[in-house]
CSV table of C-alpha atoms in Angstrom, one decimal:
chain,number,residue,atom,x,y,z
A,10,UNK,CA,97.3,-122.4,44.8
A,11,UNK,CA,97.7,-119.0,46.9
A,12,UNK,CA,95.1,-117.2,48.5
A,13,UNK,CA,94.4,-114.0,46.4
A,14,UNK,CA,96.5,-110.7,46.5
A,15,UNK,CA,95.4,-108.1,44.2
A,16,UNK,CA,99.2,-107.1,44.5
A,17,UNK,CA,99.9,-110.0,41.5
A,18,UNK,CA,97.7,-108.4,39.3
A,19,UNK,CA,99.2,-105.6,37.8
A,20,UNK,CA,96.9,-102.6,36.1
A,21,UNK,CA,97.9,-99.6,33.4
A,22,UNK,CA,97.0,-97.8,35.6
A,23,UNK,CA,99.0,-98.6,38.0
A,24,UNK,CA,102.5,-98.1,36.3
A,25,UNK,CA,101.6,-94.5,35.5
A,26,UNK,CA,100.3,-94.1,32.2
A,27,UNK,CA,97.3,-92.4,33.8
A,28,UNK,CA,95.8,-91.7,37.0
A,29,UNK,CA,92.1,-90.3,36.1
A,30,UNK,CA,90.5,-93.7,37.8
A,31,UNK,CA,90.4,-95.7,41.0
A,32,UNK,CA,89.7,-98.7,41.9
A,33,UNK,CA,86.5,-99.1,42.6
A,34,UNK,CA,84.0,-101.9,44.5
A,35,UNK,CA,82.6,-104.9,42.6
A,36,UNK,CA,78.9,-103.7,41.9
A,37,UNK,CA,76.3,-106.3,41.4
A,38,UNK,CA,75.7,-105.7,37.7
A,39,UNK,CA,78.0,-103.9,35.3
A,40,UNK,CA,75.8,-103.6,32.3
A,41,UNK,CA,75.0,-101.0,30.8
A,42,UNK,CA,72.6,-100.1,28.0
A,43,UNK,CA,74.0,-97.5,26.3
A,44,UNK,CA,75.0,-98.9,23.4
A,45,UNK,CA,75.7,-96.5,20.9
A,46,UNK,CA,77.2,-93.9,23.3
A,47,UNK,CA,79.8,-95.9,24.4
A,48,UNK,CA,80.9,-97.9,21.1
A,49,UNK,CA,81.4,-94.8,19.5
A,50,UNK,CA,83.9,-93.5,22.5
A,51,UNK,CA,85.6,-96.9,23.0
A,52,UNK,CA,85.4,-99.4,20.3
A,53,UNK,CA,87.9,-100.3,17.8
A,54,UNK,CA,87.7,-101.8,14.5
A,55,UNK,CA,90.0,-103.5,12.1
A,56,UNK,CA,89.9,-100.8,9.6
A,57,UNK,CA,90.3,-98.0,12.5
A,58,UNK,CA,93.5,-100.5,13.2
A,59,UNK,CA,94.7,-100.2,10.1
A,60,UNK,CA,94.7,-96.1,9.9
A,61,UNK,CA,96.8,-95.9,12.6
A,62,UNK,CA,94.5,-96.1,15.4
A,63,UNK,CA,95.7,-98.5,18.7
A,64,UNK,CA,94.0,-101.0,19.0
A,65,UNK,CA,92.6,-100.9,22.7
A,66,UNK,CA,91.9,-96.9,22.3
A,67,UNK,CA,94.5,-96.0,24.2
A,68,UNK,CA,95.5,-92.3,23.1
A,69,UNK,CA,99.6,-92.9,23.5
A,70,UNK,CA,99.6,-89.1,22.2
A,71,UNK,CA,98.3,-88.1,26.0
A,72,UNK,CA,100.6,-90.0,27.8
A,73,UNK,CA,104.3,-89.0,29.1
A,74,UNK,CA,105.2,-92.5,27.2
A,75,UNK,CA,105.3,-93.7,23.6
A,76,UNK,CA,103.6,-97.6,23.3
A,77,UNK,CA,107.0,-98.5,22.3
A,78,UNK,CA,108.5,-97.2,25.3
A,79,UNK,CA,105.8,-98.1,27.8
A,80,UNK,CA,106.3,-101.8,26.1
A,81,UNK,CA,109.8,-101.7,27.4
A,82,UNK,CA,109.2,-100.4,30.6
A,83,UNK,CA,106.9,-103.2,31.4
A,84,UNK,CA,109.1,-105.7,30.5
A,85,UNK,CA,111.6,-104.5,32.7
A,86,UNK,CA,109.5,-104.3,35.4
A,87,UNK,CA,107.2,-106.8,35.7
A,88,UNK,CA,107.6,-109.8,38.5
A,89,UNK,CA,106.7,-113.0,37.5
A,90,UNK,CA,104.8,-114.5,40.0
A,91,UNK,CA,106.8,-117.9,41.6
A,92,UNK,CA,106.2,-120.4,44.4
A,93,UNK,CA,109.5,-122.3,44.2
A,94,UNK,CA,111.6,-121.6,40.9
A,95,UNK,CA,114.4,-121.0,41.9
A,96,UNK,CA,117.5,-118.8,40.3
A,97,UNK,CA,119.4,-121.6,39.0
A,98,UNK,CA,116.2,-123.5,37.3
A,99,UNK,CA,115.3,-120.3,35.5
A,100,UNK,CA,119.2,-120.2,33.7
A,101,UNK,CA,118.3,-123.3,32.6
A,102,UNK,CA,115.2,-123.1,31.1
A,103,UNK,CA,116.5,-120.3,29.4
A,104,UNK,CA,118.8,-122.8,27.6
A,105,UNK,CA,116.1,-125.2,27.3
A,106,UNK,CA,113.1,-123.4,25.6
A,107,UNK,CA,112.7,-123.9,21.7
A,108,UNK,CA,114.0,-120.8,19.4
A,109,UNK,CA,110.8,-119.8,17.1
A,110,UNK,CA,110.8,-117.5,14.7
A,111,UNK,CA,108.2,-114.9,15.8
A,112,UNK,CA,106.1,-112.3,13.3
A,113,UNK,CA,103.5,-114.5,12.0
A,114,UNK,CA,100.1,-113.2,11.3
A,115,UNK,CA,97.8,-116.5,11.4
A,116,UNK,CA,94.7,-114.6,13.0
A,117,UNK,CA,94.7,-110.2,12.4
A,118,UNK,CA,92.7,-108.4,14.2
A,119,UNK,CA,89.3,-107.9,13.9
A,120,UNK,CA,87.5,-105.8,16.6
A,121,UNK,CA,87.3,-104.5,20.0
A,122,UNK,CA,84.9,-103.7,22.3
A,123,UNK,CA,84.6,-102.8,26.0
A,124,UNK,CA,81.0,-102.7,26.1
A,125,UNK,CA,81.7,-105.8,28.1
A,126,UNK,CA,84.7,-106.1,29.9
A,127,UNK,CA,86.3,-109.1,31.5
A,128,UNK,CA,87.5,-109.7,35.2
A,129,UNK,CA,88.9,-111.9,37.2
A,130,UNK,CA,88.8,-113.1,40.6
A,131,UNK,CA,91.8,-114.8,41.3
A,132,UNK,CA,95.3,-113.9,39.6
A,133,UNK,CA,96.6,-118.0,39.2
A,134,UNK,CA,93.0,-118.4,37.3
A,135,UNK,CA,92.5,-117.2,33.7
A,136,UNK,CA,90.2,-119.4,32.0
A,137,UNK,CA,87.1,-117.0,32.2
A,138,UNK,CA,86.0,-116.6,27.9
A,139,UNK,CA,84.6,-119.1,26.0
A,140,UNK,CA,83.3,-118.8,22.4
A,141,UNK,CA,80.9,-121.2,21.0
A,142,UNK,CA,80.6,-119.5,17.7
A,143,UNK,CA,82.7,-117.3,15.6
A,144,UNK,CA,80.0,-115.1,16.8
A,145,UNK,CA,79.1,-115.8,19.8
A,146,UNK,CA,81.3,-115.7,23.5
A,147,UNK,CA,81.0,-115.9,26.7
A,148,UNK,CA,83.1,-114.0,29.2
A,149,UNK,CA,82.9,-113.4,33.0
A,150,UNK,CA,82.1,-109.6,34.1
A,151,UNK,CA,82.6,-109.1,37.6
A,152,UNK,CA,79.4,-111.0,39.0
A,153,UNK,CA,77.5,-111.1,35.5
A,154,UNK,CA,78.2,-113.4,33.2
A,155,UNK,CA,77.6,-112.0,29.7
A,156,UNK,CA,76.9,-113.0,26.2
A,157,UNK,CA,78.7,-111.1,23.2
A,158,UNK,CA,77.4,-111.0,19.9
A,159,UNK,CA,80.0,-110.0,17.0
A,160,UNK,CA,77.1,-109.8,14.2
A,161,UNK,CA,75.2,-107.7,16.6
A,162,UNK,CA,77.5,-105.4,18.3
A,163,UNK,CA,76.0,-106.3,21.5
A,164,UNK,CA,76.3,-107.7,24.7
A,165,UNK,CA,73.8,-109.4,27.2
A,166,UNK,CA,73.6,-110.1,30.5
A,167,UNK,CA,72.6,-114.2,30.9
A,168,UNK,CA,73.2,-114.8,34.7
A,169,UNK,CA,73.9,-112.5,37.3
A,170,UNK,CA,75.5,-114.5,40.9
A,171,UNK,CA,75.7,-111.5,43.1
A,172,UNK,CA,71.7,-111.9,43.5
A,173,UNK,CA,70.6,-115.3,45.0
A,174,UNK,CA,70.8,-118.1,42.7
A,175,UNK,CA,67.7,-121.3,43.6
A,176,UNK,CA,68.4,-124.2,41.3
A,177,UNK,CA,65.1,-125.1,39.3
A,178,UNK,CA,65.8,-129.1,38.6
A,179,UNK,CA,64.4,-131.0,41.6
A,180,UNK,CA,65.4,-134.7,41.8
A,181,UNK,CA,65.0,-137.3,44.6
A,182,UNK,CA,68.2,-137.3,46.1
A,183,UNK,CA,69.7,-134.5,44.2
A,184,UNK,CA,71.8,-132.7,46.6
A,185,UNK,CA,71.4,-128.8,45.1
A,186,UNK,CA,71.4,-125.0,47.1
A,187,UNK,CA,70.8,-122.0,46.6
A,188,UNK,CA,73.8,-119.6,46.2
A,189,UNK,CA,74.7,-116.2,46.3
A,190,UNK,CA,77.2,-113.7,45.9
A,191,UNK,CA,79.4,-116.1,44.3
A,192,UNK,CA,82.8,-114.9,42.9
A,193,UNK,CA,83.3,-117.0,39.6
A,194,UNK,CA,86.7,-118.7,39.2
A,195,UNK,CA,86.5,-120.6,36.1
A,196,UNK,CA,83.9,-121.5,33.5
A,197,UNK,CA,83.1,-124.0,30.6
A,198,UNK,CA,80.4,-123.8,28.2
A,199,UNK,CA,79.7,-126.8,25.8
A,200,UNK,CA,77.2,-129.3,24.6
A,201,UNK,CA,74.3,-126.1,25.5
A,202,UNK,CA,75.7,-126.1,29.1
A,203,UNK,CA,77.1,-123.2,31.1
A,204,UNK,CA,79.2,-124.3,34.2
A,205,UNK,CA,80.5,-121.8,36.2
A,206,UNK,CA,82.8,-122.6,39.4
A,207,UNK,CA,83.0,-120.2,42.5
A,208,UNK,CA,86.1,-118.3,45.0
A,209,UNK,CA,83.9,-120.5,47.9
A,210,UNK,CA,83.7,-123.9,45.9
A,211,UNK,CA,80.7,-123.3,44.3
A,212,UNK,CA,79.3,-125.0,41.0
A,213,UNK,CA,76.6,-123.5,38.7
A,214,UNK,CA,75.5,-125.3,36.1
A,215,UNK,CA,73.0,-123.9,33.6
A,216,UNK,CA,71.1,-125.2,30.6
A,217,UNK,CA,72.0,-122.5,27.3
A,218,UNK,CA,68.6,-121.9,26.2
A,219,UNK,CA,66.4,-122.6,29.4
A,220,UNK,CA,66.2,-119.8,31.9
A,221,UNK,CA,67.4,-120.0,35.2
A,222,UNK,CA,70.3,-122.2,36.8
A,223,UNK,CA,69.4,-126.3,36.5
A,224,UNK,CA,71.8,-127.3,39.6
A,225,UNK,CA,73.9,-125.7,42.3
A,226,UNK,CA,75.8,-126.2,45.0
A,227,UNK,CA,78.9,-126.2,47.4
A,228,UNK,CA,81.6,-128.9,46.6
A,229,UNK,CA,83.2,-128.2,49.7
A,230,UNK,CA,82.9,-126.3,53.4
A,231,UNK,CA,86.8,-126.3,53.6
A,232,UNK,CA,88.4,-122.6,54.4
A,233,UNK,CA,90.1,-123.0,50.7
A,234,UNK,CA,88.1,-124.9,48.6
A,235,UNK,CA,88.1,-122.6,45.1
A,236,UNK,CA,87.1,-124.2,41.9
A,237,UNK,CA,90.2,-123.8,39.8
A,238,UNK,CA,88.7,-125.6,36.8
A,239,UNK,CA,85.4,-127.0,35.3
A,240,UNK,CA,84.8,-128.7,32.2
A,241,UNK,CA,82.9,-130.6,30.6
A,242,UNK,CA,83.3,-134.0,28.2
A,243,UNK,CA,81.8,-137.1,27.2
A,244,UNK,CA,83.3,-140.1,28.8
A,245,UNK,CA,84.1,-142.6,26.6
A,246,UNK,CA,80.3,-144.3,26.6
A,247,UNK,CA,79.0,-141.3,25.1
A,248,UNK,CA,77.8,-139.9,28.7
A,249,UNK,CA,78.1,-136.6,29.2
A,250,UNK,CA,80.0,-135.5,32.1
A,251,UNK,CA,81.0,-132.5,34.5
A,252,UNK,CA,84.7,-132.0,35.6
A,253,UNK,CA,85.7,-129.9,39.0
A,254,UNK,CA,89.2,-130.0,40.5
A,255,UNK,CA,89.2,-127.7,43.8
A,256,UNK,CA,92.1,-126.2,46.1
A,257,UNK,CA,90.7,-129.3,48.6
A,258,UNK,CA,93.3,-131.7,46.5
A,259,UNK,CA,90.1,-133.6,44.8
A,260,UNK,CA,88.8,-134.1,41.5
A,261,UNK,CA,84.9,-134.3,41.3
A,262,UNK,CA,83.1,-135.6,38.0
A,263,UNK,CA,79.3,-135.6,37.4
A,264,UNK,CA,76.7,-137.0,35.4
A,265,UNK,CA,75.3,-134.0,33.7
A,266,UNK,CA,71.7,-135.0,33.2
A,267,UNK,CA,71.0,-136.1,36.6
A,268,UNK,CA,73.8,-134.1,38.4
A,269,UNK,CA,74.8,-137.0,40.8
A,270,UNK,CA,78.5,-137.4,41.6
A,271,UNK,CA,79.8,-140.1,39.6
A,272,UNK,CA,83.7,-139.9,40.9
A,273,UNK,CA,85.7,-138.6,43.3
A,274,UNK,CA,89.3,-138.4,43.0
A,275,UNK,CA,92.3,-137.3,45.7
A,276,UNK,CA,95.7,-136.2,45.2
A,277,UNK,CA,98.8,-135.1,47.4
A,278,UNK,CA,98.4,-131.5,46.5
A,279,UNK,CA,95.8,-128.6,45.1
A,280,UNK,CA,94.8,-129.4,42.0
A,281,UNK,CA,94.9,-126.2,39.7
A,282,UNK,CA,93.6,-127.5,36.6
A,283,UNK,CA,92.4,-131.1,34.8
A,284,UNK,CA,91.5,-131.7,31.7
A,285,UNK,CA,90.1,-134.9,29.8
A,286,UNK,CA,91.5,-136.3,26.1
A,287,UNK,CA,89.5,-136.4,23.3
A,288,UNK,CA,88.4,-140.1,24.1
A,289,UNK,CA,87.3,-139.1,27.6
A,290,UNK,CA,89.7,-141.7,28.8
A,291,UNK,CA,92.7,-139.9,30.3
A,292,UNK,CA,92.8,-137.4,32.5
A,293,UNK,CA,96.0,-134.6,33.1
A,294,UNK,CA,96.2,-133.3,36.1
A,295,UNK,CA,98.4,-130.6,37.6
A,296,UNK,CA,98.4,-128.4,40.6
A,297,UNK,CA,100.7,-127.5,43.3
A,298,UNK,CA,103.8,-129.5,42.3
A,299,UNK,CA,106.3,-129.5,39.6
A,300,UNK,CA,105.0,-133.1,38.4
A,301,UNK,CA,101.8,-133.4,35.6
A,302,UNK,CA,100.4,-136.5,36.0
A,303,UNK,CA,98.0,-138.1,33.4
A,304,UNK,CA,95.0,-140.7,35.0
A,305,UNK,CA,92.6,-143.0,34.3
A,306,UNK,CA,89.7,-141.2,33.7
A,307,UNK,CA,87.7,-144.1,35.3
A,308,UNK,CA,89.6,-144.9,38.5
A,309,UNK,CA,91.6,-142.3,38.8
A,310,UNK,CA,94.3,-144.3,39.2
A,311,UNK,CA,97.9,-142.7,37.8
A,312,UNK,CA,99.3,-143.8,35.1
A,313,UNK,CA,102.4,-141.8,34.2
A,314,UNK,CA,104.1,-139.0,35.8
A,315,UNK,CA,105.7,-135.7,33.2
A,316,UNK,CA,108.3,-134.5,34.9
A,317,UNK,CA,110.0,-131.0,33.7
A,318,UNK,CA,108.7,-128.5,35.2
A,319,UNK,CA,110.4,-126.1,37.6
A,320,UNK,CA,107.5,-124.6,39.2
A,321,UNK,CA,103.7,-124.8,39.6
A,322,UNK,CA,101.1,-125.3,37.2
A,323,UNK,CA,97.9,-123.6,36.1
A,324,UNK,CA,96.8,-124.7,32.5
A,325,UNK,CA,97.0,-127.7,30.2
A,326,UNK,CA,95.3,-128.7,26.6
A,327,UNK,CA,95.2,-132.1,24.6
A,328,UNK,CA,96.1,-131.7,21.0
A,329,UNK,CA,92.6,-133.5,18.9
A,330,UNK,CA,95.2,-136.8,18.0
A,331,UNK,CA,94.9,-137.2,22.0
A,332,UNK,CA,98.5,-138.0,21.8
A,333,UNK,CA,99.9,-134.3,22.8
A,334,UNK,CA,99.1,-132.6,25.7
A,335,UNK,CA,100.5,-129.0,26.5
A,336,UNK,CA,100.9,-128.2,29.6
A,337,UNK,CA,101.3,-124.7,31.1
A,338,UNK,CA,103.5,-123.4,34.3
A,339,UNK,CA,104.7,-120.6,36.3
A,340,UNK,CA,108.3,-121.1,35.6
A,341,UNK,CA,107.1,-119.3,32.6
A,342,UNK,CA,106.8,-122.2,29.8
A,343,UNK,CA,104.6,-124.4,27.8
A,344,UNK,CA,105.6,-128.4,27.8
A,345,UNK,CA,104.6,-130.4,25.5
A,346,UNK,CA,104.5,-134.1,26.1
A,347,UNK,CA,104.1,-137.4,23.8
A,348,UNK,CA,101.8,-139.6,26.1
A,349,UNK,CA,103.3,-142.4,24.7
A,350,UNK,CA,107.2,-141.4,25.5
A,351,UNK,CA,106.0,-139.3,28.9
A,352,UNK,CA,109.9,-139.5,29.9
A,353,UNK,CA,110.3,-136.0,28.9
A,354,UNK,CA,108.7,-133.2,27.3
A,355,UNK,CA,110.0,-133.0,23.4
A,356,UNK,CA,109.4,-128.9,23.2
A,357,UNK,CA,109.6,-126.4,25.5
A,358,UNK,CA,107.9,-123.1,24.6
A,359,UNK,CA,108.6,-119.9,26.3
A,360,UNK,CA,107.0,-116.5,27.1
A,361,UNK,CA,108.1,-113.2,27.5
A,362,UNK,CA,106.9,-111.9,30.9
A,363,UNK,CA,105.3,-114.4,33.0
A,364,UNK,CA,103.4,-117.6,33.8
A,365,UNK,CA,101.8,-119.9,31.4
A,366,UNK,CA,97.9,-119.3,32.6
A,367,UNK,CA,96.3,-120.4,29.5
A,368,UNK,CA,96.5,-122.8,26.6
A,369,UNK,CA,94.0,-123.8,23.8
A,370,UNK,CA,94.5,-125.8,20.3
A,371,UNK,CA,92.5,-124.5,17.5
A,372,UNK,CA,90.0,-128.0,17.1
A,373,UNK,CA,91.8,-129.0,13.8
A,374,UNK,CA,95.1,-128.8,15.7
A,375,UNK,CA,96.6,-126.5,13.5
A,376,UNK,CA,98.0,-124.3,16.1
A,377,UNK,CA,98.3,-124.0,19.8
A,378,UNK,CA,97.6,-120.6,21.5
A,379,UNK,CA,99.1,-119.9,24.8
A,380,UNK,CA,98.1,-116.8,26.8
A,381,UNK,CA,100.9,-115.1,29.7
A,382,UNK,CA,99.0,-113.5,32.8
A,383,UNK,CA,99.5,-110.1,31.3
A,384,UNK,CA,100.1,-108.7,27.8
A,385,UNK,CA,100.9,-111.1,25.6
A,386,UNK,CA,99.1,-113.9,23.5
A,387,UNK,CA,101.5,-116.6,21.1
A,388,UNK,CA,100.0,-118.3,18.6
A,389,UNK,CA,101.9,-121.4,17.8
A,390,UNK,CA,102.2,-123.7,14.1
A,391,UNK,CA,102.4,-127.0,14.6
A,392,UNK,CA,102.5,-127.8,11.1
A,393,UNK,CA,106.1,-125.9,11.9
A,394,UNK,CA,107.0,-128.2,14.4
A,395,UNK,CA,106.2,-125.0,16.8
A,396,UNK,CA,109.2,-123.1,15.2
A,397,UNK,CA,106.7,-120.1,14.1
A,398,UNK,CA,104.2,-118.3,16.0
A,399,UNK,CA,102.3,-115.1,16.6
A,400,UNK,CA,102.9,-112.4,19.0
A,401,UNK,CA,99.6,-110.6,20.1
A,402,UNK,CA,100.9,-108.0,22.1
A,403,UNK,CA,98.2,-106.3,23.9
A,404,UNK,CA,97.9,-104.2,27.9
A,405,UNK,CA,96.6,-105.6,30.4
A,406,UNK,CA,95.5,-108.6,32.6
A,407,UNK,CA,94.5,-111.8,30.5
A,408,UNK,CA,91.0,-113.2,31.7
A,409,UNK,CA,90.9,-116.0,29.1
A,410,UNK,CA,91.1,-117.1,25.3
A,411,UNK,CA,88.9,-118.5,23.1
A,412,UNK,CA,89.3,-120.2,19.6
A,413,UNK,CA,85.7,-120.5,17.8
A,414,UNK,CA,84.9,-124.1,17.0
A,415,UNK,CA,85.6,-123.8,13.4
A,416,UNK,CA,88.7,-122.5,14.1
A,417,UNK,CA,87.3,-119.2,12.3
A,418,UNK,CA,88.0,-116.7,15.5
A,419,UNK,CA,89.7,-116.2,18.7
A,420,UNK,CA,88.7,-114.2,21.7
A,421,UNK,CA,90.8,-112.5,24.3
A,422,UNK,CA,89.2,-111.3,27.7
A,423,UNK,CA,91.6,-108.4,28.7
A,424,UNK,CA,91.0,-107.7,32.4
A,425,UNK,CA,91.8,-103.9,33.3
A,426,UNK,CA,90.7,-101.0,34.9
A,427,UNK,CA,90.7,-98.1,32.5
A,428,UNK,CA,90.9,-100.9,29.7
A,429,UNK,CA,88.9,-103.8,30.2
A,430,UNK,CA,87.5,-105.5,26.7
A,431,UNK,CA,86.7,-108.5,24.7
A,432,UNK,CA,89.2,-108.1,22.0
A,433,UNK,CA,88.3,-110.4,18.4
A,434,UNK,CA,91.1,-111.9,16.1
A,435,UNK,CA,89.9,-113.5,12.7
A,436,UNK,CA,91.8,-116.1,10.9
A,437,UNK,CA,93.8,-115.5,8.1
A,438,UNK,CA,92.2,-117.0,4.9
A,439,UNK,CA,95.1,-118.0,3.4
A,440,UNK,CA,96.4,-120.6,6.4
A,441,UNK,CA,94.7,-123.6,5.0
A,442,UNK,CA,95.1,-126.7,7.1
A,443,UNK,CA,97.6,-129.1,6.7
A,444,UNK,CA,98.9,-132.5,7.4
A,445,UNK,CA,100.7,-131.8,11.0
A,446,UNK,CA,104.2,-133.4,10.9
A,447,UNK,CA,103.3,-135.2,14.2
């Protein structure tokens, strides 16, 4: 993974639609209280949406572009960012990627809100919303990481990191710290549990309804050590486990009760992201190299290599049948791989502008969402074969997405200056679940 340049991150701002803000410094808390004030000036409903007004709030009327226009100007000139694709890999994928027919409406929009806006720290990182509800979601806001409420209209602060964080669990032989000022990277919440990893190699881990942060600590003193990913599973004795993979090329997993280090695992390269299958017994793991490989969760020990890609990778997602995992890169597709045929990939879906940064499967299965760094959202059928999706075309920076655990919602963290939000789509009632053809 690179070190962070805020040039990669690219803001409306910036390409001259208006220029009535700055930039400004991170504060400690971006909260504010003024409810009413500011959802009348900024908010956006699905019946507002439907009489003709955008979406985000953007006035197009006061702008020297039309949406349409300014939709073609970014596509034009937005640079994908690359480590190593080169010219003559990108012709190809072009020939390789799957035609799907696009202009399906599987989830319409609902609301949104930028009472509570999303950030990000990192531009390679975008896994910073989580939803636990159709209701309720989680999202990272500079150093405050907030709660949203869609029955309530309302968002609330439930940890802030600039201030200085003292873990409350004391074990014998618990090796825990206090922290501060940490930048948050990436974040899970599950099973009651909020774990939030840091810029510095930090991990947070905090019980849902008890106050304060259970355990935290440093993973690693190395220069670049940044959390890329944390998640957390149950291994396949029902234990329940915490998952880090860091710049520092390792893999850390936890017990989550006692917070001791169960396993460490090393590899050649940074690891950007890891997930576990559904049966806690595989791991996927990708990073700085064109190769995904899938390990033991166990012993770590490889087990097959998927090799495809052209550049490197930032995102991955294991279908519920734990048999298909997608796999997100910055040569700007989605793989996905049969486990048991890992030769090659059998699809390859592409998006419009940039890297692959995020990927989720509703938990039926039904469809697989894959977010771009910027602007765009797809919303794949798999009951298609992935020959039909959903374009969610949106401005700005993509902090993360979300489905809702009954499948009911999904959330999309848009990271911007002027038009930072939490932005809700609701599923359409008359997609009813089917058999998937795999």
């Amino acid at each position: 993974m690179e070190q962070f340049n805020s040039d990669e991150v690219s803001y409306l701002d910036d390409k001259s639609i208006r220029a009535t803000k700055n930039d400004s410094d991170f504060s400690d808390s971006d909260f504010e209280d003024d409810f009413e004030t500011k959802k009348m000036e900024t908010d956006t409903s699905a019946q507002e949406a439907r009489n003709g007004k955008d979406i985000q709030g953007i006035q197009w009327e006061g702008f020297k572009y039309t949406r349409d226009e300014f939709r073609e100007t970014r596509l034009k000139q937005y640079e994908n960012f690359v480590n190593i694709l080169t010219p003559s890999s990108r012709e190809k994928l072009d020939k390789e990627h799957r035609q799907v027919e696009k202009g399906k409406n599987f989830y319409e929009f609902q609301f949104n809100t930028r009472l509570v806006t999303s950030t990000i720290v990192h531009f390679q990182l975008r896994n910073l919303v989580w939803a636990t509800s159709k209701h309720d979601v989680y999202l990272m806001q500079n150093y405050s990481l907030m709660h949203w409420s869609s029955l309530l209209q309302r968002g609330k602060e439930v940890v802030n990191v600039a201030r200085s964080v003292t873990p409350t669990q004391k074990l014998p032989g618990l090796f825990s710290e206090p922290l501060s000022r940490v930048q948050v990277s990436s974040m899970a919440v599950k099973e009651n549990l909020i774990l939030l990893g840091g810029f510095n190699g930090e991990l947070l881990c905090k019980c849902v309804n008890q106050p304060g942060v259970a355990f935290c600590t440093r993973l690693s003193t190395e220069d670049n050590a940044i959390t890329n990913t944390v998640d957390i599973y149950r291994s396949p004795s029902g234990s329940l486990r915490l998952i880090t993979a860091n710049n520092d090329c390792k893999i850390r997993v936890f017990d989550a009760q006692s917070f001791t280090r169960v396993s460490e695992f090393a590899f050649d390269w940074s690891v950007n992201n890891t997930s576990v299958n559904p049966d806690g017994k595989l791991l996927a793991v990708l990073g700085d190299s064109t190769e995904c490989l899938i390990s033991d969760s166990h012993s770590g020990k490889v087990i097959s290599s998927l090799k495809g890609h052209k550049d490197y990778s930032f995102a991955s997602a294991w279908h519920p049948n734990g048999l298909i995992l997608a796999t997100g890169n910055q040569d700007t597709t989605c793989r996905l791989w049969d486990i048991r045929n890992p030769s090659e990939s059998f699809a390859v879906l592409k998006g419009n502008m940039g890297a692959i940064r995020g990927l989720k499967f509703t938990p039926e299965g039904r469809f697989l969402a894959m977010a771009e760094p910027a602007d765009f959202v797809h919303i794949f059928d798999m009951q298609s074969g992935f020959l039909q999706s959903q374009e969610i075309d949106l401005f700005g920076e993509i902090a993360g997405i979300s489905f809702s655990p009954d499948t009911e919602a999904l959330y999309v963290g848009v990271a911007d200056r002027t038009y930072g939000s939490l932005m809700e789509y609701k599923r359409r009632k008359d997609n009813h679940y089917m058999d998937p053809f795999f």
